[in-house]
Amino acid sequence: MIPIPQEHPALSLDAYRVVAKGERAVAEALSRPICPACNGTGQARSERDGIVTVGRCRCQMLPDRVHLFNQAGIPARYAHATFISFAQDKNGLLKALDPSAIRALGLCSQFVDGFKTGQLNRGMILYGDVGRGKTHLLIATIRELIFRHGVPVRFMEFSRLLSLLKAGYSEGRSDAPLLSELSEVPVLAIDELGKGRLSDWELTIIDEVVSRRYNGMGCTLGTSNYAPGDPSGASPPNLATHTVPTQTLGDRVGERVYSRFLQLSDFVQVAGHDHRAQPLG
Ligand SMILES: [Zn+2]
């Protein structure tokens, strides 16, 4: 794809909006005047050295990216998740964020700035206690990647990823398109890494996805309530008493998968107070 300057008007924030529709966050291009370059056909002629070629018009960049966003699987409750809404409330006032959250916001923004399509990009895993805005930040990052870089992204909760893979296998579809899609999508964003009770079989499948991504130079993003660390042998968290998890991500996903994540991604802490205790702006 032709590199497009970021200030291209078709991609400015007021050229589209994201709304909640059913279970999904859905992007919509706002109506604009008919493009003079292609007369609204989406196909434009260009001439170079006397050779005329017909190709996709630049005005189609926004509809293409709206389509990418709508394929990404963003949950409806994050329709308004942007970098700005992470830092500011509805009245535009700065939220009282923990220094680690401000640092994480800066790192996510730098990550988007430095993202290179078609090349190896080191991923990022945001970790910290429940309710610190990790998923908000992850989705804001995805949104920027799609609208600024036009990169295909797939967002998925870890537990859903496991159940979909399991369903594919139990129906004898071991080479299911899903496994290939998850392995090959340029950016895979996994929410709540390590959540749930994991069987050896599930760990094997996760290992396959992650190692295929590693070999294919895919970029893997994620969130986790578990801090990075090798398996420590600590007991699982007691969900009934809401005790803070003392297990590491290594305890949850095993040494092999954890070491692959270390190879693929940087870990960034998001600490602070629990946003879920009060309504989010
Ligand atoms: Zn056009």
Short mmCIF file of C-alpha atoms in Angstrom, two decimals, residues 60-189:
data_model
loop_
_atom_site.label_atom_id
_atom_site.label_comp_id
_atom_site.label_asym_id
_atom_site.label_seq_id
_atom_site.Cartn_x
_atom_site.Cartn_y
_atom_site.Cartn_z
CA GLN A 60 -11.23 4.63 -0.46
CA MET A 61 -8.67 4.57 2.31
CA LEU A 62 -11.21 5.54 4.93
CA PRO A 63 -13.86 2.96 3.90
CA ASP A 64 -11.08 0.33 3.78
CA ARG A 65 -10.02 1.19 7.33
CA VAL A 66 -13.59 1.33 8.59
CA HIS A 67 -13.93 -2.20 7.21
CA LEU A 68 -10.71 -3.29 8.97
CA PHE A 69 -11.99 -1.85 12.25
CA ASN A 70 -15.29 -3.69 11.88
CA GLN A 71 -13.41 -6.97 11.29
CA ALA A 72 -11.30 -6.53 14.43
CA GLY A 73 -13.93 -7.75 16.91
CA ILE A 74 -13.92 -4.79 19.30
CA PRO A 75 -16.55 -5.18 22.08
CA ALA A 76 -19.32 -2.54 22.22
CA ARG A 77 -18.37 -1.35 25.68
CA TYR A 78 -15.07 -0.05 24.28
CA ALA A 79 -16.61 1.97 21.42
CA HIS A 80 -15.36 5.17 23.04
CA ALA A 81 -11.91 3.88 24.01
CA THR A 82 -9.30 6.27 22.63
CA PHE A 83 -6.01 7.67 23.95
CA ILE A 84 -7.84 10.93 24.66
CA SER A 85 -10.66 9.28 26.62
CA PHE A 86 -8.04 7.35 28.62
CA ALA A 87 -6.48 10.59 29.81
CA GLN A 88 -9.49 12.95 29.90
CA ASP A 89 -13.04 12.82 31.22
CA LYS A 90 -16.12 13.82 29.18
CA ASN A 91 -15.57 17.48 30.06
CA GLY A 92 -12.02 17.41 28.74
CA LEU A 93 -10.50 17.52 32.23
CA LEU A 94 -7.40 15.43 32.87
CA LYS A 95 -8.08 12.33 34.95
CA ALA A 96 -5.98 11.70 38.05
CA LEU A 97 -3.95 8.86 36.54
CA ASP A 98 -1.25 6.85 38.25
CA PRO A 99 2.25 7.68 36.91
CA SER A 100 2.48 4.12 35.55
CA ALA A 101 -0.75 4.64 33.57
CA ILE A 102 0.59 7.90 32.10
CA ARG A 103 3.81 6.10 31.17
CA ALA A 104 1.83 3.23 29.60
CA LEU A 105 -0.25 5.73 27.60
CA GLY A 106 2.97 7.33 26.31
CA LEU A 107 4.46 3.95 25.38
CA CYS A 108 1.29 2.89 23.51
CA SER A 109 1.30 6.17 21.61
CA GLN A 110 5.00 5.74 20.74
CA PHE A 111 4.29 2.17 19.70
CA VAL A 112 1.71 3.40 17.17
CA ASP A 113 4.06 6.14 15.93
CA GLY A 114 6.85 3.62 15.36
CA PHE A 115 4.74 0.82 13.86
CA LYS A 116 6.03 -0.38 10.48
CA THR A 117 3.63 -2.24 8.19
CA GLY A 118 5.10 -5.37 6.62
CA GLN A 119 8.01 -5.51 9.07
CA LEU A 120 8.73 -7.07 12.43
CA ASN A 121 7.17 -5.04 15.26
CA ARG A 122 7.84 -5.96 18.87
CA GLY A 123 4.55 -6.35 20.74
CA MET A 124 3.37 -5.07 24.09
CA ILE A 125 1.55 -6.66 27.01
CA LEU A 126 -0.14 -4.33 29.52
CA TYR A 127 -0.35 -5.88 32.96
CA GLY A 128 -1.78 -4.84 36.31
CA ASP A 129 -4.71 -5.40 38.63
CA VAL A 130 -8.30 -5.55 37.41
CA GLY A 131 -9.97 -2.24 36.49
CA ARG A 132 -6.88 -0.13 35.73
CA GLY A 133 -7.85 0.61 32.14
CA LYS A 134 -5.56 -1.92 30.42
CA THR A 135 -8.19 -3.04 27.91
CA HIS A 136 -9.18 0.57 27.21
CA LEU A 137 -5.55 1.34 26.38
CA LEU A 138 -5.15 -1.80 24.28
CA ILE A 139 -8.24 -0.95 22.21
CA ALA A 140 -7.20 2.69 21.80
CA THR A 141 -3.88 1.37 20.43
CA ILE A 142 -5.66 -0.97 18.01
CA ARG A 143 -7.90 1.85 16.81
CA GLU A 144 -4.89 4.03 16.02
CA LEU A 145 -3.07 1.16 14.29
CA ILE A 146 -6.06 0.58 12.02
CA PHE A 147 -6.92 4.17 11.17
CA ARG A 148 -3.37 5.47 10.90
CA HIS A 149 -1.55 2.49 9.44
CA GLY A 150 -4.31 0.44 7.81
CA VAL A 151 -3.07 -2.72 9.51
CA PRO A 152 -5.42 -5.71 10.02
CA VAL A 153 -5.93 -6.47 13.72
CA ARG A 154 -7.85 -9.16 15.58
CA PHE A 155 -8.95 -8.55 19.17
CA MET A 156 -9.96 -11.52 21.26
CA GLU A 157 -10.46 -12.41 24.89
CA PHE A 158 -8.12 -15.19 25.96
CA SER A 159 -10.96 -17.41 27.22
CA ARG A 160 -12.88 -16.95 23.95
CA LEU A 161 -9.78 -17.76 21.94
CA LEU A 162 -9.42 -21.02 23.87
CA SER A 163 -13.07 -21.99 23.46
CA LEU A 164 -13.07 -21.24 19.72
CA LEU A 165 -9.91 -23.27 19.16
CA LYS A 166 -11.35 -26.09 21.25
CA ALA A 167 -14.57 -26.08 19.22
CA GLY A 168 -12.56 -26.19 15.99
CA TYR A 169 -10.54 -29.18 17.19
CA SER A 170 -13.47 -31.13 18.57
CA GLU A 171 -15.19 -30.84 15.20
CA GLY A 172 -12.09 -32.31 13.58
CA ARG A 173 -11.06 -29.02 11.99
CA SER A 174 -7.52 -29.05 13.25
CA ASP A 175 -6.38 -26.90 10.35
CA ALA A 176 -9.30 -24.60 10.95
CA PRO A 177 -9.18 -21.26 9.19
CA LEU A 178 -9.44 -19.74 12.67
CA LEU A 179 -6.05 -21.11 13.71
CA SER A 180 -4.48 -19.78 10.53
CA GLU A 181 -6.20 -16.44 10.93
CA LEU A 182 -5.02 -16.05 14.52
CA SER A 183 -1.52 -17.11 13.55
CA GLU A 184 -1.26 -14.90 10.49
CA VAL A 185 -3.16 -11.71 11.27
CA PRO A 186 -0.52 -8.91 11.36
CA VAL A 187 -1.60 -7.79 14.85
CA LEU A 188 -3.24 -10.12 17.36
CA ALA A 189 -4.50 -8.51 20.59
#
